[in-house]
Short mmCIF file of C-alpha atoms in Angstrom, two decimals:
data_model
loop_
_atom_site.label_atom_id
_atom_site.label_comp_id
_atom_site.label_asym_id
_atom_site.label_seq_id
_atom_site.Cartn_x
_atom_site.Cartn_y
_atom_site.Cartn_z
CA MET A 1 32.83 5.66 -36.66
CA THR A 2 36.62 5.41 -36.17
CA GLN A 3 35.97 3.81 -32.77
CA ILE A 4 33.85 1.12 -34.39
CA ASN A 5 36.47 0.52 -37.06
CA GLY A 6 39.14 0.12 -34.42
CA VAL A 7 41.89 0.76 -36.97
CA ASN A 8 44.44 1.39 -34.24
CA GLY A 9 45.59 -1.22 -31.71
CA GLN A 10 45.65 -4.99 -31.70
CA ASN A 11 42.87 -5.77 -29.19
CA PRO A 12 39.56 -6.90 -30.70
CA ILE A 13 36.31 -5.01 -30.09
CA MET A 14 33.83 -7.76 -29.18
CA LEU A 15 30.05 -7.58 -29.18
CA ASP A 16 28.06 -10.76 -28.65
CA GLY A 17 31.12 -12.81 -29.56
CA VAL A 18 31.74 -10.90 -32.78
CA ASP A 19 34.91 -8.90 -33.39
CA MET A 20 33.64 -5.65 -34.87
CA LYS A 21 37.15 -4.75 -36.07
CA GLN A 22 36.69 -7.45 -38.70
CA MET A 23 33.44 -5.88 -39.95
CA SER A 24 32.62 -2.95 -42.19
CA PRO A 25 31.77 0.30 -40.37
CA PHE A 26 28.14 0.06 -41.46
CA ALA A 27 27.74 -3.55 -40.35
CA ALA A 28 29.38 -2.77 -37.01
CA ALA A 29 27.12 0.24 -36.49
CA ALA A 30 24.08 -1.90 -37.36
CA LEU A 31 25.18 -4.51 -34.82
CA VAL A 32 25.56 -1.88 -32.12
CA GLN A 33 22.08 -0.51 -32.81
CA LEU A 34 20.59 -4.01 -32.69
CA GLU A 35 22.25 -4.58 -29.33
CA ILE A 36 20.77 -1.33 -27.98
CA ALA A 37 17.39 -2.35 -29.41
CA LYS A 38 17.63 -5.70 -27.59
CA THR A 39 18.37 -3.92 -24.30
CA ASN A 40 15.26 -1.77 -24.76
CA LYS A 41 13.18 -4.82 -25.64
CA ASP A 42 14.38 -6.69 -22.53
CA THR A 43 13.47 -3.70 -20.38
CA ALA A 44 10.04 -3.46 -22.03
CA THR A 45 9.47 -7.17 -21.40
CA ARG A 46 10.31 -6.67 -17.74
CA TYR A 47 7.86 -3.76 -17.55
CA ILE A 48 5.13 -5.97 -19.03
CA SER A 49 5.77 -8.68 -16.41
CA GLU A 50 5.69 -6.11 -13.62
CA MET A 51 2.45 -4.63 -14.95
CA LYS A 52 0.83 -8.07 -15.11
CA ALA A 53 1.86 -8.73 -11.50
CA GLN A 54 0.43 -5.37 -10.44
CA ASN A 55 -2.79 -6.06 -12.33
CA ASP A 56 -3.14 -9.48 -10.69
CA ARG A 57 -2.48 -7.91 -7.29
CA ALA A 58 -5.17 -5.27 -7.89
CA LYS A 59 -7.68 -8.00 -8.78
CA GLU A 60 -6.83 -9.90 -5.59
CA LEU A 61 -7.28 -6.77 -3.47
CA MET A 62 -10.62 -5.89 -5.05
CA ALA A 63 -11.83 -9.48 -4.62
CA ALA A 64 -10.88 -9.30 -0.92
CA ALA A 65 -12.75 -6.01 -0.57
CA ASP A 66 -15.83 -7.45 -2.30
CA LYS A 67 -15.79 -10.48 0.01
CA LEU A 68 -15.63 -8.19 3.06
CA ARG A 69 -18.65 -6.24 1.82
CA MET A 70 -20.60 -9.49 1.61
CA LEU A 71 -19.57 -10.42 5.16
CA LYS A 72 -20.00 -6.96 6.67
CA GLU A 73 -23.45 -7.65 8.10
CA ASP A 74 -22.38 -10.96 9.66
CA LYS A 75 -22.35 -10.14 13.37
CA THR A 76 -20.32 -13.25 14.29
CA ILE A 77 -17.23 -11.69 12.71
CA GLY A 78 -17.20 -9.25 15.63
CA ASP A 79 -16.52 -12.21 17.93
CA TYR A 80 -13.32 -13.25 16.15
CA ASN A 81 -10.06 -13.05 18.06
CA ILE A 82 -7.83 -12.53 15.03
CA PRO A 83 -4.03 -12.60 15.46
CA THR A 84 -2.58 -9.12 15.84
CA ASN A 85 0.58 -9.66 13.79
CA ILE A 86 0.98 -10.64 10.16
CA GLU A 87 3.08 -13.76 10.80
CA ALA A 88 0.38 -15.29 13.02
CA MET A 89 -2.29 -14.27 10.52
CA LYS A 90 -0.44 -16.10 7.77
CA LYS A 91 -0.12 -19.15 10.04
CA ASP A 92 -3.89 -19.15 10.56
CA LEU A 93 -4.36 -18.82 6.80
CA GLU A 94 -2.19 -21.90 6.27
CA THR A 95 -4.25 -23.81 8.85
CA VAL A 96 -7.54 -22.79 7.23
CA THR A 97 -6.29 -23.68 3.74
CA LYS A 98 -5.10 -27.08 4.96
CA ALA A 99 -8.44 -27.72 6.70
CA GLU A 100 -10.35 -26.76 3.54
CA ALA A 101 -8.37 -29.32 1.56
CA THR A 102 -9.10 -32.00 4.18
CA TYR A 103 -12.81 -31.16 4.25
CA ASN A 104 -13.05 -31.34 0.47
CA LYS A 105 -11.22 -34.68 0.45
CA MET A 106 -13.61 -36.03 3.06
CA LEU A 107 -16.58 -34.87 1.00
CA GLY A 108 -15.09 -36.70 -1.98
CA ASP A 109 -14.62 -39.81 0.17
CA ILE A 110 -18.27 -39.65 1.23
CA LYS A 111 -19.37 -39.43 -2.40
CA SER A 112 -17.19 -42.40 -3.39
CA GLY A 113 -18.08 -44.38 -0.27
CA ASP A 114 -14.47 -44.44 0.95
CA LEU A 115 -14.77 -42.23 4.06
CA LYS A 116 -13.29 -43.84 7.16
CA PRO A 117 -13.57 -42.51 10.73
CA TYR A 118 -10.45 -40.81 12.08
CA ILE A 119 -10.68 -39.86 15.77
CA ASN A 120 -13.88 -41.43 17.01
CA SER A 121 -12.71 -41.42 20.64
CA ARG A 122 -12.95 -37.61 20.76
CA LYS A 123 -16.51 -36.38 21.13
CA ASP A 124 -15.99 -32.71 20.32
CA ALA A 125 -16.52 -30.42 17.35
CA CYS A 126 -13.48 -31.75 15.49
CA PHE A 127 -13.62 -35.41 16.54
CA ASN A 128 -13.75 -36.90 13.05
CA LEU A 129 -10.74 -35.13 11.51
CA PRO A 130 -7.26 -36.56 10.83
CA ASN A 131 -4.86 -36.01 13.73
CA ASP A 132 -2.68 -33.32 12.12
CA THR A 133 -5.64 -31.27 10.89
CA TYR A 134 -7.42 -31.81 14.17
CA ASN A 135 -4.54 -30.45 16.27
CA ASP A 136 -4.00 -27.36 14.12
CA LEU A 137 -7.67 -26.56 13.68
CA LYS A 138 -8.65 -27.19 17.29
CA THR A 139 -5.92 -24.85 18.54
CA MET A 140 -7.06 -22.18 16.12
CA THR A 141 -10.78 -22.45 16.82
CA ASN A 142 -10.24 -22.32 20.59
CA ARG A 143 -8.29 -19.08 20.21
CA VAL A 144 -10.34 -17.43 17.46
CA GLY A 145 -13.65 -18.29 19.10
CA THR A 146 -15.22 -21.74 18.88
CA LYS A 147 -18.73 -20.33 18.54
CA ASN A 148 -17.66 -18.88 15.19
CA PHE A 149 -17.10 -22.40 13.85
CA PRO A 150 -20.26 -24.35 14.74
CA ASP A 151 -19.92 -26.99 12.02
CA MET A 152 -16.63 -28.85 12.36
CA THR A 153 -17.53 -32.40 11.29
CA ARG A 154 -19.60 -33.57 14.23
CA GLY A 155 -21.72 -36.03 12.27
CA ASN A 156 -21.38 -39.74 13.02
CA ASP A 157 -22.90 -41.01 9.76
CA ASN A 158 -22.33 -40.00 6.15
CA VAL A 159 -25.51 -37.93 5.81
CA HIS A 160 -24.81 -35.83 8.88
CA GLN A 161 -21.07 -35.81 8.16
CA GLU A 162 -21.65 -34.29 4.73
CA TYR A 163 -23.95 -31.64 6.20
CA GLU A 164 -21.37 -30.71 8.85
CA LEU A 165 -18.51 -30.64 6.36
CA LYS A 166 -20.36 -28.25 4.05
CA GLY A 167 -21.27 -26.03 6.98
CA GLY A 168 -17.68 -26.10 8.19
CA LEU A 169 -16.41 -25.13 4.76
CA LYS A 170 -18.62 -22.04 4.80
CA GLU A 171 -17.20 -21.02 8.17
CA LEU A 172 -13.63 -21.65 7.05
CA GLU A 173 -14.23 -19.67 3.86
CA LYS A 174 -15.55 -16.75 5.89
CA TYR A 175 -12.58 -16.67 8.24
CA LYS A 176 -10.21 -17.11 5.29
CA ALA A 177 -11.74 -14.08 3.57
CA VAL A 178 -11.31 -11.96 6.69
CA LEU A 179 -7.72 -13.15 7.17
CA THR A 180 -6.81 -12.49 3.52
CA ALA A 181 -8.16 -8.95 3.74
CA ALA A 182 -6.47 -8.32 7.10
CA ILE A 183 -3.10 -9.55 5.81
CA ALA A 184 -3.34 -7.36 2.70
CA ALA A 185 -4.16 -4.32 4.84
CA MET A 186 -1.51 -5.13 7.45
CA GLU A 187 1.16 -5.24 4.75
CA THR A 188 0.67 -1.51 4.11
CA GLY A 189 -0.09 -0.36 7.62
CA GLY A 190 -3.85 -0.41 7.18
CA LEU A 191 -4.36 -2.19 10.52
CA SER A 192 -1.88 -0.34 12.69
CA GLY A 193 -2.67 -0.81 16.38
CA PHE A 194 -5.00 -3.72 15.60
CA ASN A 195 -6.27 -5.45 18.76
CA GLY A 196 -7.59 -8.60 17.09
CA LYS A 197 -11.25 -7.55 17.06
CA LEU A 198 -13.30 -6.42 14.07
CA ASP A 199 -16.36 -4.17 14.12
CA SER A 200 -18.29 -2.49 11.34
CA ALA A 201 -16.04 0.59 11.35
CA LYS A 202 -12.87 -1.50 11.14
CA ILE A 203 -14.31 -3.55 8.31
CA ASP A 204 -15.06 -0.31 6.45
CA ASN A 205 -11.47 0.80 7.05
CA LEU A 206 -10.23 -2.53 5.74
CA ILE A 207 -12.32 -2.17 2.59
CA THR A 208 -11.05 1.39 2.07
CA THR A 209 -7.44 0.29 2.57
CA LEU A 210 -7.83 -2.53 0.06
CA GLN A 211 -9.39 -0.18 -2.47
CA HIS A 212 -6.55 2.32 -2.06
CA GLN A 213 -3.97 -0.43 -2.54
CA ALA A 214 -5.74 -1.57 -5.72
CA GLU A 215 -5.85 2.01 -6.99
CA ASN A 216 -2.13 2.39 -6.28
CA CYS A 217 -1.46 -0.73 -8.35
CA ASN A 218 -3.44 0.74 -11.23
CA SER A 219 -1.68 4.09 -10.87
CA ASP A 220 1.71 2.37 -10.91
CA ASN A 221 0.67 0.56 -14.08
CA GLN A 222 -0.20 3.85 -15.78
CA THR A 223 3.28 5.17 -14.98
CA GLN A 224 4.80 1.90 -16.15
CA MET A 225 2.81 2.10 -19.38
CA VAL A 226 4.45 5.43 -20.25
CA LYS A 227 7.88 3.87 -19.66
CA LEU A 228 6.90 0.83 -21.72
CA GLN A 229 5.81 2.97 -24.65
CA ASP A 230 9.10 4.88 -24.48
CA LYS A 231 11.17 1.69 -24.50
CA MET A 232 9.17 0.21 -27.36
CA GLY A 233 9.61 3.45 -29.30
CA GLN A 234 13.36 3.31 -28.73
CA TYR A 235 13.40 -0.36 -29.72
CA ASN A 236 11.64 0.38 -33.02
CA SER A 237 13.92 3.34 -33.65
CA TYR A 238 17.13 1.35 -33.16
CA VAL A 239 15.87 -1.59 -35.24
CA SER A 240 15.00 0.84 -38.00
CA GLY A 241 18.39 2.53 -37.65
CA SER A 242 20.15 -0.81 -37.90
CA SER A 243 18.23 -1.63 -41.06
CA ASP A 244 19.10 1.78 -42.55
CA MET A 245 22.80 1.21 -41.78
CA ILE A 246 22.77 -2.13 -43.60
CA LYS A 247 21.01 -0.60 -46.61
CA THR A 248 23.44 2.34 -46.70
CA GLY A 249 26.42 -0.02 -46.55
CA ALA A 250 24.99 -2.16 -49.36
CA GLN A 251 24.31 0.87 -51.52
CA LEU A 252 27.83 2.21 -50.92
CA GLN A 253 29.32 -1.17 -51.81
CA GLN A 254 27.35 -1.30 -55.06
CA SER A 255 28.40 2.25 -55.89
CA ILE A 256 32.06 1.35 -55.36
CA LEU A 257 31.77 -1.78 -57.51
CA LYS A 258 30.21 0.20 -60.36
CA SER A 259 32.86 2.90 -60.29
#
């Protein structure tokens, strides 16, 4: 307690902008305990944020695994030429996401009657897309395997256009699901030595890898929960200790005044 009093020396003892040398020993001790309690609370708050992120990640991984199970019997997936490195996979994912947004906008334009033709001079599977989407998507489909994307806005009237757009969205969604799962597995070495082709066995391995990653997230959260409970226990203890110090100081002061 003599350190808190700071009776010797001229330099102040500051805590949160307060000079504890100007305080009673009990008030200074209470302030110190509140500061320690705050540190524990900040750490507990960080643990909660980390646990939420881990929980969200586990949900994403399980959703990817579930999507792969649904697609497992689709034989056309075996014809994909998927990129073999994670950077290229992510680039494809950006292209697919951008194309999805364009398709959905075009469907909205059909519904509102505002759809206008884009590249009518090109009579191929992507002829009616905006230039930027066309260039990205055409490059991707030629590499991945054009026969995997049979519906890429070939219609030349609104009825057929809508049909092709909806079909194209299904194909894009399928490839997006495979890419998302492959990226998640690649991030933890689950596709080491990947040659760009998927078969039933590799899909099973992908599903298993995703499940293991989700389980690891849940396991990490259990460990984090123990740490969280410890920090919250320390927080409550120091807050209680601070309150006791204030009460003790008040009681001592009253006792002195009565004597």
